[in-house]
Amino acid sequence: MSGGNPSHVVVIGAGIVGVSAAIWLRRAGIDVTIIDREVPGSSASTSYGNAGVLASCSVAPVTAPGMILKSPKMLLDPNFPLFLRWSYLPKLTPWLLKYLSHANDKETRRISSGLAPITFDSTDQHAALIKGTDAEEWLVNSDYSFVYPSRAAFEDDHYTWMLRRKAGFEPDLIEGEAVREFEPNLSKDLNFLAVMHDHGYVRDPGSYVAALASEAQKLGAKIVQAEVKDFTLSEGRVTSVSTSAGELSCDQVVLATGVWSGPLAKKLGLSVPLETERGYHIVFRSPEGAPRTPLMVTSGKFVGTPMKDGLRCAGVVEFGGLEAPASKAPLELLRRKVLESFPNLTFEKEESWLGHRPAPSDSLPLIGEIKGSGVFAGFGHHHIGLTAGPKTGRILAGLISGQRQNIDLSAYDPSRF
């Protein structure tokens, strides 16, 4: 069901998806109010803390074939960047069983085919969103390289590269001493690069999202700092949202609050198997000996990105819910892997961060109208939030304004579970 001609849309969530949707809605002449309990781009928001890469080639889900057999070993290996707060396991188990049910060839290919249409043109989508805005200063076009110890390690990763090639991504391969010419600061233990061209990164994701929110305001959107509590429906259609700042009438809603979207979706009768994947980063301030372009160091499962405030290294997965404080072990492992990979790295100080990636059990986001309610889901982007956020926002704005979509959205159907 398309949105028609709404008079007022409430966008719940001021992350990359929400602010992108708001800008495209305002460009279509639709009144918009953005509601978030945090200031757009603040360190409390998930969009603030990602690795900053526009990873167009990110079409391979974590749940690859063989993961079920490998998972116990991964969890018990102190050198593998997967952590679990064991006290959280009883609550995690129902989601985890659904998640692991996709760790087979057929499902992995299906999920990859669903990821490709919303990631492949990421740099173009970001460029279209930010053209002529203050957000332009934060975006850099660049290569994005996958770093391996050796050609053999790269070839061991053949299944993932098969999925990327199927989506149209073919890397340039660099080996041996040429690796040091390309990136002088890499460890001599890392001797193989698979370089993806025509990618990009954001030099400060928090400032980027803040600039986009400011652009939405310049276009006439209102921003309200409040918490959304509930929806009011009439004959199954949304008529207002209840917030900590009062009732706000509307005739369409975009629900884009990441992992916090689950409880609100449940109020509409939609039960989503959605977990938080606790993600960490460390920023090494005023670095020397850092990489020049974004690198995914496969042996450490982290991305190192040169940013305005220093070298941001993001990675590590922990399952432990929304409430627990940051754990020491993931940060210690990330720090060790970074210093092994960049042995020349020096810096003035470091700052760490913990955020919450929204992980649906099938690794695909929810994009589209929830049960004809006038509430449109735009959440659950797992590892591709920044990459696919602008396109998702544009799709949602098109659905709400009644524009015909040239993308098959069935893979992202909110009611698929």
Coordinates of C-alpha atoms in Angstrom, one line a residue:
M1 CA 0.0 0.0 0.0
S2 CA 1.5 3.4 -0.9
G3 CA 1.2 6.4 1.2
G4 CA -0.7 8.8 -1.1
N5 CA -0.5 12.5 -0.1
P6 CA 0.1 12.8 3.6
S7 CA -0.2 16.1 5.3
H8 CA 2.2 15.4 8.2
V9 CA 4.8 12.6 8.7
V10 CA 6.4 11.9 12.0
V11 CA 9.9 10.4 11.7
I12 CA 10.9 8.5 14.8
G13 CA 14.6 8.4 15.0
A14 CA 17.3 10.9 14.0
G15 CA 19.9 8.5 12.9
I16 CA 21.1 8.2 9.3
V17 CA 17.9 6.5 8.1
G18 CA 15.6 9.0 9.8
V19 CA 17.3 12.2 8.7
S20 CA 17.6 10.9 5.2
A21 CA 13.9 10.1 5.0
A22 CA 13.1 13.5 6.5
I23 CA 15.2 15.3 3.8
W24 CA 13.6 13.4 0.9
L25 CA 10.1 14.0 2.4
R26 CA 10.7 17.7 2.7
R27 CA 12.1 17.8 -0.9
A28 CA 8.7 16.2 -1.9
G29 CA 6.9 19.1 -0.1
I30 CA 5.6 17.0 2.9
D31 CA 5.5 18.4 6.4
V32 CA 7.9 16.5 8.7
T33 CA 8.6 16.3 12.4
I34 CA 11.6 14.3 13.6
I35 CA 11.5 12.9 17.1
D36 CA 14.4 11.4 19.0
R37 CA 15.3 11.2 22.6
E38 CA 18.9 12.2 21.7
V39 CA 20.4 15.1 19.9
P40 CA 21.0 14.1 16.2
G41 CA 24.6 12.8 15.8
S42 CA 25.3 12.6 19.5
S43 CA 27.6 9.9 20.9
A44 CA 24.6 8.1 22.3
S45 CA 23.3 7.3 18.9
T46 CA 24.2 4.2 16.9
S47 CA 24.9 6.3 13.7
Y48 CA 27.7 8.1 15.6
G49 CA 29.9 5.2 16.2
N50 CA 30.2 3.1 13.0
A51 CA 33.4 2.6 11.0
G52 CA 32.3 5.3 8.6
V53 CA 32.8 3.3 5.4
L54 CA 30.3 3.4 2.5
A55 CA 30.7 -0.3 2.0
S56 CA 28.9 -0.8 -1.3
C57 CA 30.3 -4.3 -1.6
S58 CA 29.0 -5.4 1.8
V59 CA 26.7 -8.1 0.5
A60 CA 27.9 -11.1 2.6
P61 CA 26.0 -11.8 5.8
V62 CA 27.7 -13.1 8.9
T63 CA 25.7 -16.3 8.8
A64 CA 27.7 -18.1 6.2
P65 CA 27.7 -21.9 5.7
G66 CA 29.7 -23.6 8.4
M67 CA 29.0 -21.0 11.0
I68 CA 27.1 -23.4 13.2
L69 CA 30.1 -25.7 13.6
K70 CA 32.5 -22.8 14.1
S71 CA 30.5 -20.7 16.6
P72 CA 31.4 -22.6 19.8
K73 CA 35.1 -22.4 19.0
M74 CA 34.8 -18.7 18.1
L75 CA 33.1 -17.9 21.4
L76 CA 35.7 -19.8 23.4
D77 CA 38.7 -18.4 21.6
P78 CA 40.0 -15.3 23.5
N79 CA 41.6 -14.1 20.2
F80 CA 38.4 -14.2 18.1
P81 CA 36.4 -10.9 18.1
L82 CA 33.1 -12.5 19.2
F83 CA 32.0 -12.2 22.8
L84 CA 29.0 -13.3 24.8
R85 CA 27.8 -12.2 28.3
W86 CA 26.9 -15.7 29.4
S87 CA 24.2 -14.4 31.8
Y88 CA 22.4 -13.1 28.7
L89 CA 22.3 -16.4 26.9
P90 CA 18.8 -17.5 28.1
K91 CA 17.3 -14.3 26.7
L92 CA 19.5 -14.5 23.5
T93 CA 18.8 -18.2 22.7
P94 CA 15.4 -17.9 20.8
W95 CA 16.9 -15.2 18.5
L96 CA 20.2 -17.1 18.2
L97 CA 18.5 -20.2 17.0
K98 CA 16.6 -18.3 14.3
Y99 CA 19.9 -16.5 13.3
L100 CA 21.8 -19.7 13.0
S101 CA 19.1 -21.3 10.9
H102 CA 20.2 -19.0 8.0
A103 CA 23.8 -20.3 8.1
N104 CA 23.5 -22.4 5.0
D105 CA 24.3 -21.9 1.3
K106 CA 20.7 -21.3 0.1
E107 CA 19.8 -18.8 2.8
T108 CA 23.2 -17.0 2.5
R109 CA 22.7 -16.5 -1.2
R110 CA 19.1 -15.3 -0.7
I111 CA 20.2 -12.8 2.0
S112 CA 23.1 -11.6 -0.2
S113 CA 20.7 -11.0 -3.1
G114 CA 18.6 -8.9 -0.7
L115 CA 21.5 -6.8 0.6
A116 CA 22.9 -6.0 -2.9
P117 CA 20.1 -3.7 -4.1
I118 CA 20.4 -1.3 -1.1
T119 CA 24.2 -1.2 -0.9
F120 CA 25.6 -1.3 -4.4
D121 CA 25.1 2.4 -5.2
S122 CA 25.8 3.8 -1.8
T123 CA 28.2 6.5 -2.8
D124 CA 25.7 7.8 -5.5
Q125 CA 22.9 7.8 -2.9
H126 CA 25.0 9.7 -0.4
A127 CA 26.0 12.2 -3.0
A128 CA 22.4 12.8 -4.1
L129 CA 21.4 13.3 -0.5
I130 CA 24.1 15.8 0.5
K131 CA 24.5 17.7 -2.8
G132 CA 24.6 21.4 -1.9
T133 CA 24.4 20.8 1.8
D134 CA 26.9 21.4 4.7
A135 CA 27.2 17.6 5.0
E136 CA 29.3 17.5 1.8
E137 CA 32.5 18.3 3.7
W138 CA 32.4 15.0 5.6
L139 CA 32.3 12.6 2.7
V140 CA 35.4 11.3 1.0
N141 CA 35.6 9.1 -2.1
S142 CA 38.2 6.4 -1.6
D143 CA 39.3 2.8 -2.0
Y144 CA 38.3 0.3 0.5
S145 CA 40.8 -2.6 1.0
F146 CA 40.5 -6.0 2.6
V147 CA 43.8 -7.0 4.2
Y148 CA 45.0 -10.6 4.5
P149 CA 48.1 -12.3 5.8
S150 CA 48.6 -14.1 2.5
R151 CA 47.1 -15.1 -0.8
A152 CA 46.2 -18.4 0.8
A153 CA 44.1 -16.6 3.5
F154 CA 42.4 -14.6 0.7
E155 CA 41.6 -17.8 -1.2
D156 CA 40.2 -19.3 2.0
D157 CA 37.7 -16.5 1.9
H158 CA 36.5 -17.5 -1.6
Y159 CA 32.9 -18.0 -0.6
T160 CA 32.5 -14.4 0.5
W161 CA 34.3 -13.1 -2.6
M162 CA 32.0 -15.3 -4.8
L163 CA 29.0 -13.4 -3.3
R164 CA 30.7 -10.0 -3.9
R165 CA 31.6 -10.9 -7.5
K166 CA 28.0 -12.1 -8.1
A167 CA 26.9 -8.6 -7.0
G168 CA 29.4 -7.0 -9.5
F169 CA 32.4 -6.3 -7.3
E170 CA 35.8 -7.4 -8.5
P171 CA 38.8 -6.5 -6.4
D172 CA 42.3 -5.4 -7.6
L173 CA 44.8 -7.8 -6.0
I174 CA 48.1 -6.6 -4.5
E175 CA 50.7 -8.9 -3.1
G176 CA 54.1 -9.0 -1.4
E177 CA 56.2 -5.8 -1.2
A178 CA 53.7 -3.9 -3.4
V179 CA 51.4 -4.1 -0.3
R180 CA 53.8 -1.8 1.6
E181 CA 53.9 0.6 -1.4
F182 CA 50.1 0.8 -1.3
E183 CA 50.0 1.1 2.5
P184 CA 53.4 1.7 4.1
N185 CA 52.1 1.4 7.7
L186 CA 50.8 -2.2 7.5
S187 CA 52.6 -4.9 9.4
K188 CA 55.0 -7.1 7.4
D189 CA 52.8 -10.0 8.5
L190 CA 50.1 -8.7 6.2
N191 CA 51.0 -9.4 2.6
F192 CA 47.9 -9.4 0.5
L193 CA 45.3 -6.8 -0.4
A194 CA 42.0 -7.0 -2.2
V195 CA 41.3 -3.4 -3.1
M196 CA 37.7 -2.2 -3.9
H197 CA 37.6 1.0 -5.9
D198 CA 34.8 3.5 -6.1
H199 CA 33.9 3.3 -2.4
G200 CA 34.0 6.1 0.2
Y201 CA 33.9 7.0 3.8
V202 CA 32.6 9.7 6.2
R203 CA 35.3 11.6 8.2
D204 CA 33.0 12.1 11.2
P205 CA 29.7 10.1 11.2
G206 CA 28.3 12.1 14.2
S207 CA 28.9 15.5 12.5
Y208 CA 27.6 14.1 9.3
V209 CA 24.3 13.1 10.8
A210 CA 24.1 16.3 12.7
A211 CA 24.7 18.3 9.4
L212 CA 21.9 16.2 7.7
A213 CA 19.5 16.9 10.6
S214 CA 20.4 20.6 10.3
E215 CA 19.6 20.4 6.5
A216 CA 16.3 18.9 7.2
Q217 CA 15.5 21.8 9.5
K218 CA 16.6 24.3 6.9
L219 CA 14.1 22.6 4.6
G220 CA 11.4 23.1 7.1
A221 CA 11.4 19.9 9.2
K222 CA 10.8 20.3 13.0
I223 CA 13.0 18.3 15.4
V224 CA 11.6 17.4 18.8
Q225 CA 13.7 15.8 21.6
A226 CA 11.4 13.4 23.2
E227 CA 10.7 9.7 23.6
V228 CA 7.9 8.0 21.7
K229 CA 5.7 5.9 23.9
D230 CA 2.9 4.6 21.7
F231 CA 0.7 5.0 18.5
T232 CA -2.9 6.0 18.3
L233 CA -4.8 4.3 15.5
S234 CA -8.2 4.8 14.0
E235 CA -9.6 2.0 11.9
G236 CA -6.1 0.5 11.8
R237 CA -4.4 3.7 10.6
V238 CA -2.1 5.9 12.7
T239 CA -3.5 9.3 13.7
S240 CA -1.0 10.4 16.3
V241 CA 2.0 9.4 18.3
S242 CA 2.3 9.7 22.1
T243 CA 5.6 11.1 23.3
S244 CA 7.1 12.2 26.6
A245 CA 6.5 15.8 25.3
G246 CA 2.8 15.2 24.5
E247 CA 0.6 13.9 21.7
L248 CA 1.6 14.7 18.1
S249 CA -1.0 14.2 15.3
C250 CA 0.1 12.7 12.0
D251 CA -1.1 10.6 9.2
Q252 CA 2.1 8.7 8.4
V253 CA 5.1 7.6 10.5
V254 CA 8.6 6.4 9.7
L255 CA 9.9 4.1 12.4
A256 CA 13.7 4.3 12.3
T257 CA 15.1 3.9 15.8
G258 CA 17.4 0.9 15.2
V259 CA 17.2 -1.8 17.8
W260 CA 14.8 0.3 19.9
S261 CA 12.2 -0.1 17.1
G262 CA 11.2 -3.6 18.2
P263 CA 9.0 -2.6 21.2
L264 CA 7.2 0.1 19.2
A265 CA 6.6 -2.3 16.3
K266 CA 5.1 -4.7 18.8
K267 CA 2.5 -2.1 19.7
L268 CA 1.4 -2.5 16.0
G269 CA 1.2 -6.3 16.4
L270 CA 4.5 -6.9 14.7
S271 CA 6.9 -9.2 16.6
V272 CA 10.4 -8.9 15.1
P273 CA 13.3 -11.2 16.1
L274 CA 15.7 -8.3 16.6
E275 CA 18.8 -8.3 18.9
T276 CA 21.4 -5.8 19.7
E277 CA 24.9 -6.6 18.4
R278 CA 27.1 -4.6 20.7
G279 CA 29.7 -2.9 18.6
Y280 CA 32.9 -1.2 19.9
H281 CA 35.3 1.3 18.5
I282 CA 38.5 3.0 19.6
V283 CA 39.7 6.3 18.3
F284 CA 43.4 6.9 18.4
R285 CA 43.8 10.6 18.6
S286 CA 46.5 12.5 16.6
P287 CA 48.0 9.4 15.1
E288 CA 51.2 8.8 13.3
G289 CA 51.7 5.6 11.3
A290 CA 48.0 5.2 10.5
P291 CA 46.5 3.9 7.2
R292 CA 45.7 6.4 4.5
T293 CA 42.4 4.9 3.4
P294 CA 39.9 2.6 5.1
L295 CA 41.1 -1.0 5.6
M296 CA 39.2 -4.1 6.7
V297 CA 41.9 -6.2 8.5
T298 CA 40.4 -9.7 8.1
S299 CA 42.7 -11.3 10.7
G300 CA 41.4 -9.0 13.4
K301 CA 37.9 -8.5 11.9
F302 CA 38.1 -4.7 12.4
V303 CA 38.0 -1.7 10.1
G304 CA 40.5 1.1 10.4
T305 CA 39.3 4.5 9.0
P306 CA 41.2 7.8 9.0
M307 CA 38.8 10.3 10.5
K308 CA 38.8 14.0 11.5
D309 CA 39.5 13.1 15.2
G310 CA 42.0 10.3 14.5
L311 CA 42.2 6.7 13.4
R312 CA 38.9 5.0 14.2
C313 CA 39.1 1.2 14.5
A314 CA 35.7 -0.5 14.7
G315 CA 34.8 -4.1 15.0
V316 CA 34.3 -6.8 17.6
V317 CA 30.8 -8.3 18.2
E318 CA 29.4 -8.9 21.7
F319 CA 26.0 -10.2 22.6
G320 CA 24.9 -9.0 26.0
G321 CA 21.7 -6.8 25.6
L322 CA 21.1 -3.1 25.9
E323 CA 21.6 -2.5 29.6
A324 CA 25.1 -3.9 30.5
P325 CA 28.0 -1.5 30.5
A326 CA 31.0 -1.9 28.1
S327 CA 33.1 -4.9 28.6
K328 CA 36.9 -4.8 29.0
A329 CA 37.8 -7.9 27.0
P330 CA 36.5 -6.7 23.6
L331 CA 38.3 -3.4 23.8
E332 CA 41.5 -5.1 24.9
L333 CA 41.4 -7.5 21.9
L334 CA 40.6 -4.7 19.5
R335 CA 43.5 -2.6 20.8
R336 CA 45.9 -5.5 20.5
K337 CA 44.8 -6.4 17.0
V338 CA 45.2 -2.8 15.9
L339 CA 48.7 -2.4 17.3
E340 CA 49.7 -5.8 15.7
S341 CA 48.4 -4.6 12.3
F342 CA 49.9 -1.1 12.4
P343 CA 53.2 -1.5 14.4
N344 CA 54.3 2.1 13.6
L345 CA 51.2 3.6 15.1
T346 CA 51.7 6.3 17.8
F347 CA 49.0 8.5 19.2
E348 CA 48.3 11.1 21.9
K349 CA 45.4 9.3 23.6
E350 CA 42.6 6.9 22.8
E351 CA 38.8 7.0 23.3
S352 CA 36.5 4.0 23.3
W353 CA 32.8 3.7 22.5
L354 CA 30.0 1.1 22.7
G355 CA 26.9 1.1 20.5
H356 CA 24.1 -1.1 19.4
R357 CA 23.7 -2.5 15.9
P358 CA 20.2 -3.7 15.2
A359 CA 20.4 -7.3 14.1
P360 CA 17.3 -9.0 12.7
S361 CA 17.6 -12.8 12.7
D362 CA 17.8 -12.9 8.9
S363 CA 20.4 -10.0 8.5
L364 CA 18.0 -8.0 6.3
P365 CA 16.5 -4.6 7.2
L366 CA 12.8 -4.0 7.5
I367 CA 11.7 -1.5 4.9
G368 CA 8.0 -0.8 4.2
E369 CA 4.6 -0.3 5.7
I370 CA 3.6 -2.3 8.7
K371 CA 0.2 -3.9 8.3
G372 CA -1.5 -1.1 6.4
S373 CA -1.1 1.1 9.5
G374 CA 0.6 4.1 7.9
V375 CA 3.7 3.4 9.9
F376 CA 6.7 2.6 7.7
A377 CA 9.6 0.5 9.0
G378 CA 13.1 1.6 8.3
F379 CA 15.3 -0.3 10.7
G380 CA 17.4 -3.5 11.3
H381 CA 20.3 -2.6 9.0
H382 CA 22.8 -4.7 11.0
H383 CA 26.3 -3.8 9.6
I384 CA 25.1 -1.7 6.7
G385 CA 23.3 1.2 8.5
L386 CA 25.5 4.1 7.2
T387 CA 26.0 2.4 3.8
A388 CA 22.3 1.9 3.1
G389 CA 20.7 4.6 5.2
P390 CA 20.3 7.3 2.5
K391 CA 18.8 4.8 0.0
T392 CA 16.4 3.4 2.7
G393 CA 15.3 7.0 3.6
R394 CA 14.7 7.8 -0.1
I395 CA 12.7 4.6 -0.6
L396 CA 10.6 5.3 2.5
A397 CA 9.9 8.9 1.3
G398 CA 8.9 7.5 -2.1
L399 CA 6.5 5.0 -0.6
I400 CA 4.9 7.7 1.6
S401 CA 4.6 10.2 -1.2
G402 CA 3.2 7.6 -3.6
Q403 CA 6.2 7.4 -6.0
R404 CA 6.6 4.3 -8.0
Q405 CA 9.6 2.3 -6.7
N406 CA 12.1 0.6 -9.1
I407 CA 13.3 -1.9 -6.6
D408 CA 11.7 -5.1 -5.4
L409 CA 11.1 -4.6 -1.7
S410 CA 9.7 -8.0 -0.9
A411 CA 13.0 -9.1 0.8
Y412 CA 12.6 -6.3 3.4
D413 CA 8.8 -6.9 4.1
P414 CA 8.3 -6.0 7.8
S415 CA 5.7 -8.8 8.1
R416 CA 8.0 -11.6 6.7
F417 CA 8.7 -13.1 10.1

